């Protein structure tokens, strides 16, 4: 089944090459891949070692370099044809990629490779099984910013349960992660930190009700410090999913925490990373 994902990958790359001046946003390229925006970015990065934004930038700069050498179009026109709103931003990004300005590159008159390099590394392997999950009700708070800092938001949720003596209602802790940290700036990442409850009626005042869809999920059993979860995600999306024959649903990934970092050594922390699939 990996060929299905490779066809998606090639379709997206073909689209980028054919539309260097068009809409190459992450959402637009997820539509080209015909996959949920929650997951396609991670799949692309896991398979190529390159983010969608990096791929779009690389293709745009290569096309610009060709046009600079092969045509006499004004720099403003070259910038526009590869999707940059003004010559100033184009010049800055071109210099970052080629180590020289567009004008100097044109005067040199020869194509040279980009300075950008990407390499697809090896990912650690974790056990993954397909499980049916029940729908879940969360009492949660939103978190904006790096995922590794979501612990502070979990502490705020926990403080509410402790101060109001509500832990007897808790059925575990769960995080919902809406964005791909390979593609979205860390300060803009969105997530929810929540405690699982049996009923929406049990959500205490001051916390948000978040409903997590149940159903079939690829469940990766990860053991170790939370800082290592990125490599686990890269394996899940870059290796396991393209070879699995499965297709992700349009729902975000979730993490279920099976023990507590307050009383557990980092190497002994256990997390189920759950990818909703059709």
GROMACS .gro file of C-alpha atoms in nm:
model
  278
    1UNK     CA    1   0.000   0.000   0.000
    2UNK     CA    2   0.300   0.233   0.019
    3UNK     CA    3   0.250   0.311  -0.349
    4UNK     CA    4  -0.080   0.484  -0.263
    5UNK     CA    5   0.106   0.726  -0.040
    6UNK     CA    6   0.387   0.764  -0.291
    7UNK     CA    7   0.129   0.862  -0.556
    8UNK     CA    8  -0.004   1.126  -0.317
    9UNK     CA    9   0.349   1.247  -0.256
   10UNK     CA   10   0.426   1.269  -0.628
   11UNK     CA   11   0.093   1.439  -0.700
   12UNK     CA   12   0.176   1.710  -0.448
   13UNK     CA   13   0.528   1.757  -0.584
   14UNK     CA   14   0.393   1.776  -0.941
   15UNK     CA   15   0.143   2.038  -0.828
   16UNK     CA   16   0.415   2.247  -0.662
   17UNK     CA   17   0.631   2.232  -0.977
   18UNK     CA   18   0.335   2.324  -1.199
   19UNK     CA   19   0.213   2.610  -0.978
   20UNK     CA   20   0.515   2.790  -0.828
   21UNK     CA   21   0.323   3.116  -0.814
   22UNK     CA   22   0.001   2.965  -0.687
   23UNK     CA   23  -0.144   2.878  -0.349
   24UNK     CA   24   0.107   2.639  -0.192
   25UNK     CA   25  -0.027   2.674   0.160
   26UNK     CA   26  -0.029   2.369   0.382
   27UNK     CA   27  -0.408   2.337   0.359
   28UNK     CA   28  -0.406   2.368  -0.021
   29UNK     CA   29  -0.144   2.094  -0.056
   30UNK     CA   30  -0.336   1.869   0.183
   31UNK     CA   31  -0.633   1.907  -0.053
   32UNK     CA   32  -0.412   1.806  -0.347
   33UNK     CA   33  -0.306   1.497  -0.152
   34UNK     CA   34  -0.673   1.423  -0.070
   35UNK     CA   35  -0.583   1.372   0.295
   36UNK     CA   36  -0.680   1.545   0.616
   37UNK     CA   37  -0.474   1.855   0.695
   38UNK     CA   38  -0.424   1.709   1.044
   39UNK     CA   39  -0.210   1.429   0.902
   40UNK     CA   40  -0.075   1.496   0.551
   41UNK     CA   41   0.195   1.736   0.670
   42UNK     CA   42   0.334   1.472   0.904
   43UNK     CA   43   0.319   1.202   0.636
   44UNK     CA   44   0.506   1.419   0.384
   45UNK     CA   45   0.777   1.506   0.634
   46UNK     CA   46   0.810   1.148   0.754
   47UNK     CA   47   0.849   1.017   0.397
   48UNK     CA   48   1.082   1.288   0.264
   49UNK     CA   49   1.259   1.450   0.559
   50UNK     CA   50   1.135   1.785   0.423
   51UNK     CA   51   0.838   1.994   0.532
   52UNK     CA   52   0.581   2.103   0.276
   53UNK     CA   53   0.691   2.463   0.325
   54UNK     CA   54   1.054   2.366   0.259
   55UNK     CA   55   0.954   2.175  -0.055
   56UNK     CA   56   0.754   2.471  -0.186
   57UNK     CA   57   1.040   2.709  -0.114
   58UNK     CA   58   1.296   2.479  -0.279
   59UNK     CA   59   1.090   2.441  -0.598
   60UNK     CA   60   1.009   2.812  -0.615
   61UNK     CA   61   1.374   2.910  -0.577
   62UNK     CA   62   1.489   2.656  -0.836
   63UNK     CA   63   1.229   2.781  -1.084
   64UNK     CA   64   1.335   3.140  -1.013
   65UNK     CA   65   1.701   3.051  -1.068
   66UNK     CA   66   1.618   2.897  -1.406
   67UNK     CA   67   1.421   3.203  -1.514
   68UNK     CA   68   1.692   3.442  -1.398
   69UNK     CA   69   1.947   3.269  -1.620
   70UNK     CA   70   1.723   3.180  -1.914
   71UNK     CA   71   1.508   3.494  -1.953
   72UNK     CA   72   1.541   3.871  -1.936
   73UNK     CA   73   1.227   3.918  -1.726
   74UNK     CA   74   1.252   4.195  -1.466
   75UNK     CA   75   1.325   4.076  -1.112
   76UNK     CA   76   0.979   4.190  -1.004
   77UNK     CA   77   0.822   3.960  -1.263
   78UNK     CA   78   1.034   3.662  -1.162
   79UNK     CA   79   0.940   3.722  -0.799
   80UNK     CA   80   0.571   3.734  -0.888
   81UNK     CA   81   0.585   3.420  -1.100
   82UNK     CA   82   0.725   3.220  -0.808
   83UNK     CA   83   0.472   3.348  -0.558
   84UNK     CA   84   0.646   3.636  -0.379
   85UNK     CA   85   0.448   3.954  -0.330
   86UNK     CA   86   0.744   4.190  -0.363
   87UNK     CA   87   1.103   4.194  -0.480
   88UNK     CA   88   1.237   4.263  -0.131
   89UNK     CA   89   1.105   3.941   0.023
   90UNK     CA   90   1.207   3.745  -0.287
   91UNK     CA   91   1.562   3.883  -0.269
   92UNK     CA   92   1.594   3.796   0.100
   93UNK     CA   93   1.469   3.438   0.056
   94UNK     CA   94   1.675   3.387  -0.263
   95UNK     CA   95   1.990   3.503  -0.083
   96UNK     CA   96   1.921   3.258   0.199
   97UNK     CA   97   1.890   2.976  -0.053
   98UNK     CA   98   2.171   3.058  -0.296
   99UNK     CA   99   2.407   3.276  -0.094
  100UNK     CA  100   2.377   3.567  -0.338
  101UNK     CA  101   2.116   3.811  -0.466
  102UNK     CA  102   1.898   3.738  -0.770
  103UNK     CA  103   2.074   4.012  -0.966
  104UNK     CA  104   2.421   3.876  -0.892
  105UNK     CA  105   2.302   3.524  -0.972
  106UNK     CA  106   2.175   3.644  -1.312
  107UNK     CA  107   2.499   3.825  -1.386
  108UNK     CA  108   2.696   3.510  -1.311
  109UNK     CA  109   2.487   3.334  -1.576
  110UNK     CA  110   2.506   2.975  -1.453
  111UNK     CA  111   2.274   2.752  -1.259
  112UNK     CA  112   2.404   2.642  -0.922
  113UNK     CA  113   2.250   2.412  -0.661
  114UNK     CA  114   2.065   2.543  -0.360
  115UNK     CA  115   2.252   2.556  -0.031
  116UNK     CA  116   1.950   2.389   0.133
  117UNK     CA  117   1.997   2.028   0.236
  118UNK     CA  118   1.743   1.781   0.373
  119UNK     CA  119   1.807   1.426   0.482
  120UNK     CA  120   1.559   1.160   0.581
  121UNK     CA  121   1.690   1.010   0.902
  122UNK     CA  122   1.626   0.680   1.073
  123UNK     CA  123   1.328   0.669   1.309
  124UNK     CA  124   1.309   0.455   1.621
  125UNK     CA  125   1.041   0.188   1.594
  126UNK     CA  126   0.759   0.152   1.848
  127UNK     CA  127   0.485  -0.112   1.864
  128UNK     CA  128   0.163  -0.010   1.690
  129UNK     CA  129  -0.171  -0.189   1.694
  130UNK     CA  130  -0.513  -0.100   1.557
  131UNK     CA  131  -0.769  -0.064   1.834
  132UNK     CA  132  -1.128   0.053   1.865
  133UNK     CA  133  -1.149   0.348   2.102
  134UNK     CA  134  -1.463   0.473   2.274
  135UNK     CA  135  -1.568   0.836   2.237
  136UNK     CA  136  -1.436   1.040   2.525
  137UNK     CA  137  -1.547   1.345   2.719
  138UNK     CA  138  -1.277   1.582   2.842
  139UNK     CA  139  -1.269   1.859   3.097
  140UNK     CA  140  -0.993   2.060   2.933
  141UNK     CA  141  -0.811   2.386   2.878
  142UNK     CA  142  -0.664   2.505   2.548
  143UNK     CA  143  -0.289   2.542   2.508
  144UNK     CA  144  -0.113   2.762   2.253
  145UNK     CA  145   0.259   2.720   2.201
  146UNK     CA  146   0.521   2.443   2.200
  147UNK     CA  147   0.378   2.101   2.274
  148UNK     CA  148   0.660   2.032   2.521
  149UNK     CA  149   0.521   2.317   2.732
  150UNK     CA  150   0.168   2.173   2.751
  151UNK     CA  151   0.254   2.031   3.094
  152UNK     CA  152   0.179   2.367   3.251
  153UNK     CA  153  -0.174   2.357   3.110
  154UNK     CA  154  -0.222   2.002   3.240
  155UNK     CA  155  -0.115   2.129   3.583
  156UNK     CA  156  -0.382   2.400   3.571
  157UNK     CA  157  -0.650   2.143   3.485
  158UNK     CA  158  -0.522   1.914   3.761
  159UNK     CA  159  -0.525   2.200   4.012
  160UNK     CA  160  -0.897   2.250   3.951
  161UNK     CA  161  -0.963   1.880   4.017
  162UNK     CA  162  -0.748   1.881   4.329
  163UNK     CA  163  -0.893   2.199   4.479
  164UNK     CA  164  -1.249   2.079   4.425
  165UNK     CA  165  -1.185   1.716   4.523
  166UNK     CA  166  -1.296   1.586   4.182
  167UNK     CA  167  -1.037   1.316   4.115
  168UNK     CA  168  -1.287   1.040   4.188
  169UNK     CA  169  -1.454   1.142   3.859
  170UNK     CA  170  -1.134   1.124   3.652
  171UNK     CA  171  -1.072   0.839   3.409
  172UNK     CA  172  -0.728   0.939   3.286
  173UNK     CA  173  -0.548   1.227   3.115
  174UNK     CA  174  -0.550   1.298   2.743
  175UNK     CA  175  -0.405   1.559   2.509
  176UNK     CA  176  -0.547   1.659   2.170
  177UNK     CA  177  -0.291   1.793   1.921
  178UNK     CA  178  -0.427   1.984   1.623
  179UNK     CA  179  -0.114   2.096   1.437
  180UNK     CA  180   0.204   1.946   1.296
  181UNK     CA  181   0.510   2.093   1.473
  182UNK     CA  182   0.714   2.024   1.157
  183UNK     CA  183   0.494   2.269   0.967
  184UNK     CA  184   0.351   2.520   1.216
  185UNK     CA  185   0.565   2.768   1.415
  186UNK     CA  186   0.600   2.653   1.776
  187UNK     CA  187   0.425   2.958   1.920
  188UNK     CA  188   0.120   2.891   1.697
  189UNK     CA  189   0.068   2.522   1.783
  190UNK     CA  190  -0.279   2.442   1.920
  191UNK     CA  191  -0.375   2.169   2.163
  192UNK     CA  192  -0.607   2.080   2.450
  193UNK     CA  193  -0.496   1.936   2.782
  194UNK     CA  194  -0.776   1.741   2.944
  195UNK     CA  195  -0.897   1.491   3.201
  196UNK     CA  196  -1.128   1.213   3.082
  197UNK     CA  197  -1.474   1.200   3.241
  198UNK     CA  198  -1.774   0.971   3.212
  199UNK     CA  199  -2.022   1.249   3.146
  200UNK     CA  200  -2.035   1.602   3.011
  201UNK     CA  201  -2.237   1.691   3.320
  202UNK     CA  202  -1.923   1.633   3.528
  203UNK     CA  203  -1.717   1.904   3.355
  204UNK     CA  204  -1.644   2.160   3.628
  205UNK     CA  205  -1.703   2.530   3.585
  206UNK     CA  206  -1.402   2.705   3.438
  207UNK     CA  207  -1.295   2.413   3.219
  208UNK     CA  208  -1.402   2.345   2.861
  209UNK     CA  209  -1.600   2.047   2.740
  210UNK     CA  210  -1.407   1.875   2.461
  211UNK     CA  211  -1.553   1.572   2.285
  212UNK     CA  212  -1.304   1.329   2.132
  213UNK     CA  213  -1.442   1.101   1.862
  214UNK     CA  214  -1.402   0.728   1.912
  215UNK     CA  215  -1.353   0.460   1.650
  216UNK     CA  216  -1.061   0.280   1.491
  217UNK     CA  217  -0.721   0.420   1.575
  218UNK     CA  218  -0.361   0.320   1.511
  219UNK     CA  219  -0.232   0.311   1.865
  220UNK     CA  220   0.142   0.347   1.914
  221UNK     CA  221   0.275   0.241   2.254
  222UNK     CA  222   0.557   0.478   2.342
  223UNK     CA  223   0.775   0.444   2.649
  224UNK     CA  224   1.019   0.718   2.741
  225UNK     CA  225   1.049   1.092   2.798
  226UNK     CA  226   0.799   1.317   2.628
  227UNK     CA  227   1.085   1.491   2.446
  228UNK     CA  228   1.127   1.174   2.239
  229UNK     CA  229   0.771   1.176   2.105
  230UNK     CA  230   0.864   1.366   1.788
  231UNK     CA  231   1.076   1.075   1.664
  232UNK     CA  232   0.791   0.837   1.747
  233UNK     CA  233   0.549   1.048   1.542
  234UNK     CA  234   0.794   1.052   1.251
  235UNK     CA  235   0.796   0.671   1.253
  236UNK     CA  236   0.417   0.652   1.279
  237UNK     CA  237   0.353   0.888   0.987
  238UNK     CA  238   0.662   0.831   0.775
  239UNK     CA  239   0.701   0.453   0.794
  240UNK     CA  240   0.405   0.276   0.949
  241UNK     CA  241   0.114   0.463   0.788
  242UNK     CA  242   0.234   0.451   0.424
  243UNK     CA  243   0.294   0.075   0.457
  244UNK     CA  244  -0.021  -0.004   0.656
  245UNK     CA  245  -0.295   0.012   0.394
  246UNK     CA  246  -0.483   0.247   0.626
  247UNK     CA  247  -0.610   0.600   0.562
  248UNK     CA  248  -0.637   0.861   0.839
  249UNK     CA  249  -0.965   1.022   0.938
  250UNK     CA  250  -1.015   1.396   0.948
  251UNK     CA  251  -0.960   1.406   1.324
  252UNK     CA  252  -0.652   1.515   1.516
  253UNK     CA  253  -0.407   1.282   1.685
  254UNK     CA  254  -0.446   1.228   2.058
  255UNK     CA  255  -0.213   1.117   2.334
  256UNK     CA  256  -0.333   0.914   2.632
  257UNK     CA  257  -0.100   0.929   2.932
  258UNK     CA  258  -0.079   0.602   3.119
  259UNK     CA  259   0.121   0.725   3.418
  260UNK     CA  260   0.211   1.051   3.590
  261UNK     CA  261   0.535   1.245   3.530
  262UNK     CA  262   0.507   1.376   3.887
  263UNK     CA  263   0.593   1.034   4.031
  264UNK     CA  264   0.743   0.848   3.732
  265UNK     CA  265   1.098   0.863   3.595
  266UNK     CA  266   1.113   1.007   3.240
  267UNK     CA  267   1.239   0.677   3.093
  268UNK     CA  268   0.940   0.496   3.243
  269UNK     CA  269   0.667   0.728   3.117
  270UNK     CA  270   0.412   0.547   2.899
  271UNK     CA  271   0.202   0.718   2.632
  272UNK     CA  272  -0.043   0.585   2.376
  273UNK     CA  273  -0.023   0.798   2.062
  274UNK     CA  274  -0.349   0.748   1.872
  275UNK     CA  275  -0.398   0.822   1.503
  276UNK     CA  276  -0.766   0.808   1.396
  277UNK     CA  277  -0.809   0.593   1.083
  278UNK     CA  278  -1.105   0.515   0.857
   0.00000   0.00000   0.00000
